[in-house]
mmCIF file of C-alpha atoms in Angstrom:
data_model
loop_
_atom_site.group_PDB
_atom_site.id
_atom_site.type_symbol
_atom_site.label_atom_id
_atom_site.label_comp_id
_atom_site.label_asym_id
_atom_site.label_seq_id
_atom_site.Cartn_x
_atom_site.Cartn_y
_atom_site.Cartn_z
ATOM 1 C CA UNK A 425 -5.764 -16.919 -9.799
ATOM 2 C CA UNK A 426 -6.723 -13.742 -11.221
ATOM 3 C CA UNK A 427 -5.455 -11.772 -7.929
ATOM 4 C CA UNK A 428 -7.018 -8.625 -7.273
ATOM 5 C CA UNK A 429 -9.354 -7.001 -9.387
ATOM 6 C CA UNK A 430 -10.767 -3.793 -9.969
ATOM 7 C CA UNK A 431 -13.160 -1.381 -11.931
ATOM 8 C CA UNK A 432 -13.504 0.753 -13.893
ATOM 9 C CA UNK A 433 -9.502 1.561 -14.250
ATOM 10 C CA UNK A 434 -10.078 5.364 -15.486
ATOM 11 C CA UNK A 435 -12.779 7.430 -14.048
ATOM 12 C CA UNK A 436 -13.452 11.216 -14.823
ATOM 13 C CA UNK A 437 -15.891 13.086 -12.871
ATOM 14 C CA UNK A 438 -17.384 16.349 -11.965
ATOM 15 C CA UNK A 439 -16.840 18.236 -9.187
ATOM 16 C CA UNK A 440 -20.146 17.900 -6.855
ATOM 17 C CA UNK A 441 -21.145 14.279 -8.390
ATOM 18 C CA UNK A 442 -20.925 10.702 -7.187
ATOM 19 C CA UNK A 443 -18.756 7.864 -8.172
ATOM 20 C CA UNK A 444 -18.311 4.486 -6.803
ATOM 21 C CA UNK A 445 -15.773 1.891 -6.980
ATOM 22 C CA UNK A 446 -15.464 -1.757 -7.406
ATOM 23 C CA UNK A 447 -13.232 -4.343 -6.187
ATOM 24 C CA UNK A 448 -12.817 -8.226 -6.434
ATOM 25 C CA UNK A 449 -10.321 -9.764 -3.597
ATOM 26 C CA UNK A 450 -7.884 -12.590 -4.197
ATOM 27 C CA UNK A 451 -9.501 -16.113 -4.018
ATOM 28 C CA UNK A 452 -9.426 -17.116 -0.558
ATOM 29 C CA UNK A 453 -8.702 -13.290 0.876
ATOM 30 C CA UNK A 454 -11.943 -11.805 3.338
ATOM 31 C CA UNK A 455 -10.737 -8.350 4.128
ATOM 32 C CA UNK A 456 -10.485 -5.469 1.834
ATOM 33 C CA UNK A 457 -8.883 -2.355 2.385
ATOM 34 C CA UNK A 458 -9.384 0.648 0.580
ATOM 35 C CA UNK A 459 -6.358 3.196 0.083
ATOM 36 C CA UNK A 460 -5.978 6.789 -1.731
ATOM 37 C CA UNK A 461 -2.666 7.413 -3.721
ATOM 38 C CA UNK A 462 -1.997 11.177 -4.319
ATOM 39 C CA UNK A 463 0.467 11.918 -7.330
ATOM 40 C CA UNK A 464 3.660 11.327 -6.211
ATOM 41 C CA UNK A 465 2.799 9.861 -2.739
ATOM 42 C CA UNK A 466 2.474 6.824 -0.914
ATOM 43 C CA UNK A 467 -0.888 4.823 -0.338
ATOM 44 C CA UNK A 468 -3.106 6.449 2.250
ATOM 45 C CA UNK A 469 -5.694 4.411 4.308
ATOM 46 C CA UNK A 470 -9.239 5.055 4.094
ATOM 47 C CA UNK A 471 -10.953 1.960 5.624
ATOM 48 C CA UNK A 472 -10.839 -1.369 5.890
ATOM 49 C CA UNK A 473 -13.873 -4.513 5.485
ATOM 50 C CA UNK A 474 -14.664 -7.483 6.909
ATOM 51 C CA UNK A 475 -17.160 -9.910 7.476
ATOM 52 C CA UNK A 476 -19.414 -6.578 5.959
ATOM 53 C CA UNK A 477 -18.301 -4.855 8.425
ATOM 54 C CA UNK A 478 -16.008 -1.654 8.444
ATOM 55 C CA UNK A 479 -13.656 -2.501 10.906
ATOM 56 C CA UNK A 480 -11.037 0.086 10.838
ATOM 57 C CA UNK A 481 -10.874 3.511 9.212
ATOM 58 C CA UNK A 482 -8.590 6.423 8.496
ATOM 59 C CA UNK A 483 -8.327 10.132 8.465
ATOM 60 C CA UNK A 484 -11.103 10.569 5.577
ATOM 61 C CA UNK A 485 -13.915 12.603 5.649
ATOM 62 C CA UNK A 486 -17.887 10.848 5.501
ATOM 63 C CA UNK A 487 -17.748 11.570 2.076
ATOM 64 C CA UNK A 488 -16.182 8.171 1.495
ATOM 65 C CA UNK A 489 -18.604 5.094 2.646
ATOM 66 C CA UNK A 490 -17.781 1.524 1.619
ATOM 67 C CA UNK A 491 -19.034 -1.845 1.735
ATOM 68 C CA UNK A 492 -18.472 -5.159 1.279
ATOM 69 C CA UNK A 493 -20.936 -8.136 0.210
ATOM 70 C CA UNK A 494 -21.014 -11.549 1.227
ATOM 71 C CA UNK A 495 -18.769 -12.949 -1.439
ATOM 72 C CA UNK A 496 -16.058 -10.155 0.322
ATOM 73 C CA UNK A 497 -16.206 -8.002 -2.965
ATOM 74 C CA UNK A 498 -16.448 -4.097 -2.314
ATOM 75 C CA UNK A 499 -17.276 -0.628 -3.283
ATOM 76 C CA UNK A 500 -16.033 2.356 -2.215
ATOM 77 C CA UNK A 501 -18.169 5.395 -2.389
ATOM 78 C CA UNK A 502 -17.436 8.957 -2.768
ATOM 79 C CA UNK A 503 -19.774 11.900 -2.456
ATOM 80 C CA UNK A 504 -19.616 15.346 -3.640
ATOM 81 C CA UNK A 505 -16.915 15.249 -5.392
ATOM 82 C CA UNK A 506 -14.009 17.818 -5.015
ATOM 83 C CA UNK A 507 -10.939 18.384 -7.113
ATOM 84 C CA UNK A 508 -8.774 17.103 -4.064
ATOM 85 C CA UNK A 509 -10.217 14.100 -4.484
ATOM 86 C CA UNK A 510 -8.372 13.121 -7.917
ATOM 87 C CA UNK A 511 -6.040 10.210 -7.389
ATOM 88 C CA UNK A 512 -5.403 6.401 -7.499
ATOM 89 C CA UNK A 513 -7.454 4.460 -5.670
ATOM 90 C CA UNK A 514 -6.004 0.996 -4.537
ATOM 91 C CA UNK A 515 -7.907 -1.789 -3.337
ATOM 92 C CA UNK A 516 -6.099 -4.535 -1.288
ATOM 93 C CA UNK A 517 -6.896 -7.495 -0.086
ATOM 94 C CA UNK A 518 -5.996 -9.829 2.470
ATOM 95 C CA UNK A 519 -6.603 -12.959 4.648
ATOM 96 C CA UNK A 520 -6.762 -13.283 8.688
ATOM 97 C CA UNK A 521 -4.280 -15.491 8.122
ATOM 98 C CA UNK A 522 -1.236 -14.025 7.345
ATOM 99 C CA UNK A 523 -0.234 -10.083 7.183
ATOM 100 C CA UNK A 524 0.665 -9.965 3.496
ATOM 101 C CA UNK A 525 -1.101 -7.369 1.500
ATOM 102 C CA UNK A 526 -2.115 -7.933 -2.148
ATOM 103 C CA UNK A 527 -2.938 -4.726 -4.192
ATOM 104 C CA UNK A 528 -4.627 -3.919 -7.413
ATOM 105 C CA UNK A 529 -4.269 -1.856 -10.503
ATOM 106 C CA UNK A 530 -5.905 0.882 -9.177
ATOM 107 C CA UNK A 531 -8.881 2.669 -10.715
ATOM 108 C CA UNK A 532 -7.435 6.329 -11.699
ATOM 109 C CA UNK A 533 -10.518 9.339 -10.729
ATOM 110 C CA UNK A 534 -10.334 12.598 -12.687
ATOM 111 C CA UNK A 535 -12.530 15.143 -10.640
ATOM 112 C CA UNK A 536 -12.881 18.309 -13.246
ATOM 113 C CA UNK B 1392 4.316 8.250 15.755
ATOM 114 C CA UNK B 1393 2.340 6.986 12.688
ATOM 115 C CA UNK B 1394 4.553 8.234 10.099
ATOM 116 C CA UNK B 1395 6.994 6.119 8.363
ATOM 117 C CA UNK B 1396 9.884 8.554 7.195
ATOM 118 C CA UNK B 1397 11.563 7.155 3.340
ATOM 119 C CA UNK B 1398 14.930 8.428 2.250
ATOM 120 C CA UNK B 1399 15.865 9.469 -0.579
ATOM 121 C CA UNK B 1400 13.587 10.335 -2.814
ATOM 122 C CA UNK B 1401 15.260 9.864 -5.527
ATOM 123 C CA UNK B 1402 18.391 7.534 -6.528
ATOM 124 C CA UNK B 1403 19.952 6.719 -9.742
ATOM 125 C CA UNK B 1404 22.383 3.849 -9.958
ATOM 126 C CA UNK B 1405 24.362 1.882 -12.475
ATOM 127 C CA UNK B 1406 23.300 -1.624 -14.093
ATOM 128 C CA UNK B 1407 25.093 -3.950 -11.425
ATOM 129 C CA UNK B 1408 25.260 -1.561 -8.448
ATOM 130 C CA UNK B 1409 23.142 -1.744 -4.556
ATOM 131 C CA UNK B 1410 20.424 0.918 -4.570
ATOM 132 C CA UNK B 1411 19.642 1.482 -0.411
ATOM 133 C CA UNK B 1412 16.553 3.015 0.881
ATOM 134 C CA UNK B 1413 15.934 3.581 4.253
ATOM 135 C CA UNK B 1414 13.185 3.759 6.354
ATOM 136 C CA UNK B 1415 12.295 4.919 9.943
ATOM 137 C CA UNK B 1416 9.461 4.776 12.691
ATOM 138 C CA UNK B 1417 8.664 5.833 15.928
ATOM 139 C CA UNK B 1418 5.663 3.916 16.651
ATOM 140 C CA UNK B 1419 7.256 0.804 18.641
ATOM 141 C CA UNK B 1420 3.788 -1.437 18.404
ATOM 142 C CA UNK B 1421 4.501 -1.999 14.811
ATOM 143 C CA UNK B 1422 5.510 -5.650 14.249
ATOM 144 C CA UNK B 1423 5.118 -5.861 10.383
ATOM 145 C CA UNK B 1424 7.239 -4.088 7.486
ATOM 146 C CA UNK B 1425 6.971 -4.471 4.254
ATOM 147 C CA UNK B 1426 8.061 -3.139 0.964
ATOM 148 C CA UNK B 1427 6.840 -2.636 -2.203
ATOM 149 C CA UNK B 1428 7.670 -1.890 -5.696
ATOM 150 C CA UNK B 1429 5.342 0.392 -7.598
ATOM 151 C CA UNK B 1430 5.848 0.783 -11.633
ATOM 152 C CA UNK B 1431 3.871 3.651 -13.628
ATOM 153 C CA UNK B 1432 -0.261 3.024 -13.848
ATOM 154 C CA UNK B 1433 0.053 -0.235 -11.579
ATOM 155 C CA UNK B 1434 -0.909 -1.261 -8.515
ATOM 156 C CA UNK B 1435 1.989 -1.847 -5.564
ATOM 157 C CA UNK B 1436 3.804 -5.050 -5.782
ATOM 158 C CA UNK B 1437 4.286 -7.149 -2.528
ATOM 159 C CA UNK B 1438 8.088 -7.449 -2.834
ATOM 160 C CA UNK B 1439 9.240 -8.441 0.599
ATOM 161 C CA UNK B 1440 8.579 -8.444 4.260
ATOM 162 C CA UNK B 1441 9.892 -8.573 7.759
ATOM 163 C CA UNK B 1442 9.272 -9.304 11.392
ATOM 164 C CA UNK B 1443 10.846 -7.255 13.968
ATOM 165 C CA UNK B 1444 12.054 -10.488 15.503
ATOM 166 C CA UNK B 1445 14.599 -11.075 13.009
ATOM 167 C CA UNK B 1446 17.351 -8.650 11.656
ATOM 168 C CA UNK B 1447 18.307 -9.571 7.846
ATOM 169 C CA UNK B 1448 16.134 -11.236 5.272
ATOM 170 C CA UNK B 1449 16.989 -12.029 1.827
ATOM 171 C CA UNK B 1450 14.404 -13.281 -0.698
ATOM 172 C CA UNK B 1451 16.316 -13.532 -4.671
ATOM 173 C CA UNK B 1452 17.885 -10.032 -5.592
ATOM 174 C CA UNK B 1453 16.437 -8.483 -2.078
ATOM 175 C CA UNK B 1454 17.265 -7.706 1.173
ATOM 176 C CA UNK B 1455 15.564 -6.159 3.579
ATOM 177 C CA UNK B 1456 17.717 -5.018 7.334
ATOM 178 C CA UNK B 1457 16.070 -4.330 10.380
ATOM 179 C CA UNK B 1458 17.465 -2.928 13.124
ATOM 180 C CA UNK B 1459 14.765 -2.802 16.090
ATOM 181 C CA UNK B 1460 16.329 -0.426 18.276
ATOM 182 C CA UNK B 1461 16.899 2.371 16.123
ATOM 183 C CA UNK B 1462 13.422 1.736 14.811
ATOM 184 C CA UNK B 1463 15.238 1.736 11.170
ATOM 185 C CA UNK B 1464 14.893 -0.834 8.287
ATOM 186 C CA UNK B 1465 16.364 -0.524 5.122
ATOM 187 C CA UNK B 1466 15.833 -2.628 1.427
ATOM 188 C CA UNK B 1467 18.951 -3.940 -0.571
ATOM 189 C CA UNK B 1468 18.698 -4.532 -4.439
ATOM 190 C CA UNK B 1469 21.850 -6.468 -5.466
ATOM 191 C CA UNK B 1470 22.721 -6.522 -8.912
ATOM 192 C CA UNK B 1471 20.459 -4.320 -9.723
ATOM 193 C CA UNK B 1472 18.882 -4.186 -13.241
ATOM 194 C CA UNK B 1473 17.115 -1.614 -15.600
ATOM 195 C CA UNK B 1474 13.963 -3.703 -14.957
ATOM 196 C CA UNK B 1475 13.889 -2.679 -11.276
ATOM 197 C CA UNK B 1476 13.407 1.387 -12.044
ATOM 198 C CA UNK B 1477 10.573 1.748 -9.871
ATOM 199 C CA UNK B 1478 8.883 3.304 -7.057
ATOM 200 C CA UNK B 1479 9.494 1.918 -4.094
ATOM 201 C CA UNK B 1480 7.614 2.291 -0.798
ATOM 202 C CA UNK B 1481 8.177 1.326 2.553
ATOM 203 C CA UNK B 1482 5.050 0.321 4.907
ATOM 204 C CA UNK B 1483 4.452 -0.661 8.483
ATOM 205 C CA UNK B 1484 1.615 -2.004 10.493
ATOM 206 C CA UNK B 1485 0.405 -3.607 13.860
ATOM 207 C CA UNK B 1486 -0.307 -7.215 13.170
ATOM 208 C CA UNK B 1487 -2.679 -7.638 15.885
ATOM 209 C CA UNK B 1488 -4.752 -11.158 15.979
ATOM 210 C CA UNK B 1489 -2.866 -12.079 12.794
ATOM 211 C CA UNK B 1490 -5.358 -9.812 10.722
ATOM 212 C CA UNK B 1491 -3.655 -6.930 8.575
ATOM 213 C CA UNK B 1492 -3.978 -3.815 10.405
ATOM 214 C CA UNK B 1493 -3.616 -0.890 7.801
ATOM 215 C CA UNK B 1494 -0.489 -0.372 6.390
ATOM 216 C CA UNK B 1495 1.371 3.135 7.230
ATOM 217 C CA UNK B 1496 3.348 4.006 3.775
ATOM 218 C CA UNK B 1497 6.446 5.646 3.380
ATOM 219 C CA UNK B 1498 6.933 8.614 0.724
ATOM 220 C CA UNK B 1499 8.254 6.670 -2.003
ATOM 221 C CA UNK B 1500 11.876 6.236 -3.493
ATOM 222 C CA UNK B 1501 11.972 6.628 -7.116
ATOM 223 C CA UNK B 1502 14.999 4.518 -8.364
ATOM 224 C CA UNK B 1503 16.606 4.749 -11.959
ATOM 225 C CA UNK B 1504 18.841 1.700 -12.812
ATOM 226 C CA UNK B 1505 21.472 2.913 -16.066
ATOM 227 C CA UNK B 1506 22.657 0.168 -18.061
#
């Protein structure tokens, strides 16, 4: 089980541009959650997917658009850049299930 | 009433000693708390969770107490090793329909084992 997966890990960007982010649930997991980690912080919530839908979201501007595709995989979007927007971004997935959370490596974004 | 409030920051602790970090809420509709460990350039670790149903739960080297009408929980690390200098983070969440609601993090403990 390769658990949760996803891409790129390091990401550098300039301020005002686009970047998008990939992620590859656990086998068996349908939702996918999408969470910002600030240096030195804890995880915050930016949305969460299911069935390709956007079920629940959190306090994050329109900037930041997801979606999720039929085999649950996702991307996270982010548009026009800002330096604020530099941090880990964690991808976790889950199953209806049970509660349990499973996280990934992060991919780490480098606005300049 | 969202936040989840993580103390101490910091904690440093001898090779063999009980690191505690505690953790507190005001929102009473959370039903789900778990914690996770955290090391440098990795994605959090699922370490161990609990119900607000029960008060003590022990899985290997960890413990987690809950006590539901202070609205506190706290984790245990016995024996701790230099392996488990980490970040740790607290969470919460409303488990409603048995789907994972999102997860409200604490602020982190950063915790130094010495050998």
């Amino acid at each position: 089980d390769a658990g949760v997966t996803q891409s790129p890990t390091h990401l550098i960007k300039t301020r005002g541009q686009q970047v998008t982010l990939r992620c590859s649930p656990k086998s068996g997991h349908d939702t996918v959650s999408w969470y910002q980690q600030a240096l030195g912080q804890g995880p915050q919530f930016i949305f969460q997917y299911y069935e390709e839908e956007e079920r629940q979201r959190g306090n994050f501007p329109d900037r930041f658009s997801g979606h999720q595709f039929p085999n649950y995989s996702s991307e996270l979007n982010v548009n026009a850049l800002l330096l604020g927007d530099s941090a880990l971004y964690l991808c976790a997935s889950s199953t209806g299930q049970v509660p349990e959370a499973f996280f990934g490596q992060g991919t780490r974004l480098t606005v300049v | 009433q969202q936040q989840v409030k993580q103390s101490p920051q910091s904690l440093i602790v001898q090779k063999g000693g009980i690191p505690i970090i505690n953790c507190a809420y005001e929102n009473t509709a959370f039903d789900y708390f778990p914690w996770y460990q955290q090391f440098p350039g990795k994605g959090p670790a699922l370490l161990i969770a609990i119900r607000p149903d029960v008060s003590e739960k022990k899985e290997g080297r960890f413990t987690i107490s809950f006590n539901k009408s202070a609205k506190q929980f706290s984790l245990h690390i016995m024996d701790s090793q230099p392996g488990d200098s980490a970040t740790y983070f607290c969470a919460a969440a409303e488990n409603y329909g048995g789907a994972t609601n999102k997860l409200i993090f604490g602020t982190g403990t950063l915790l130094a084992v010495q050998p």
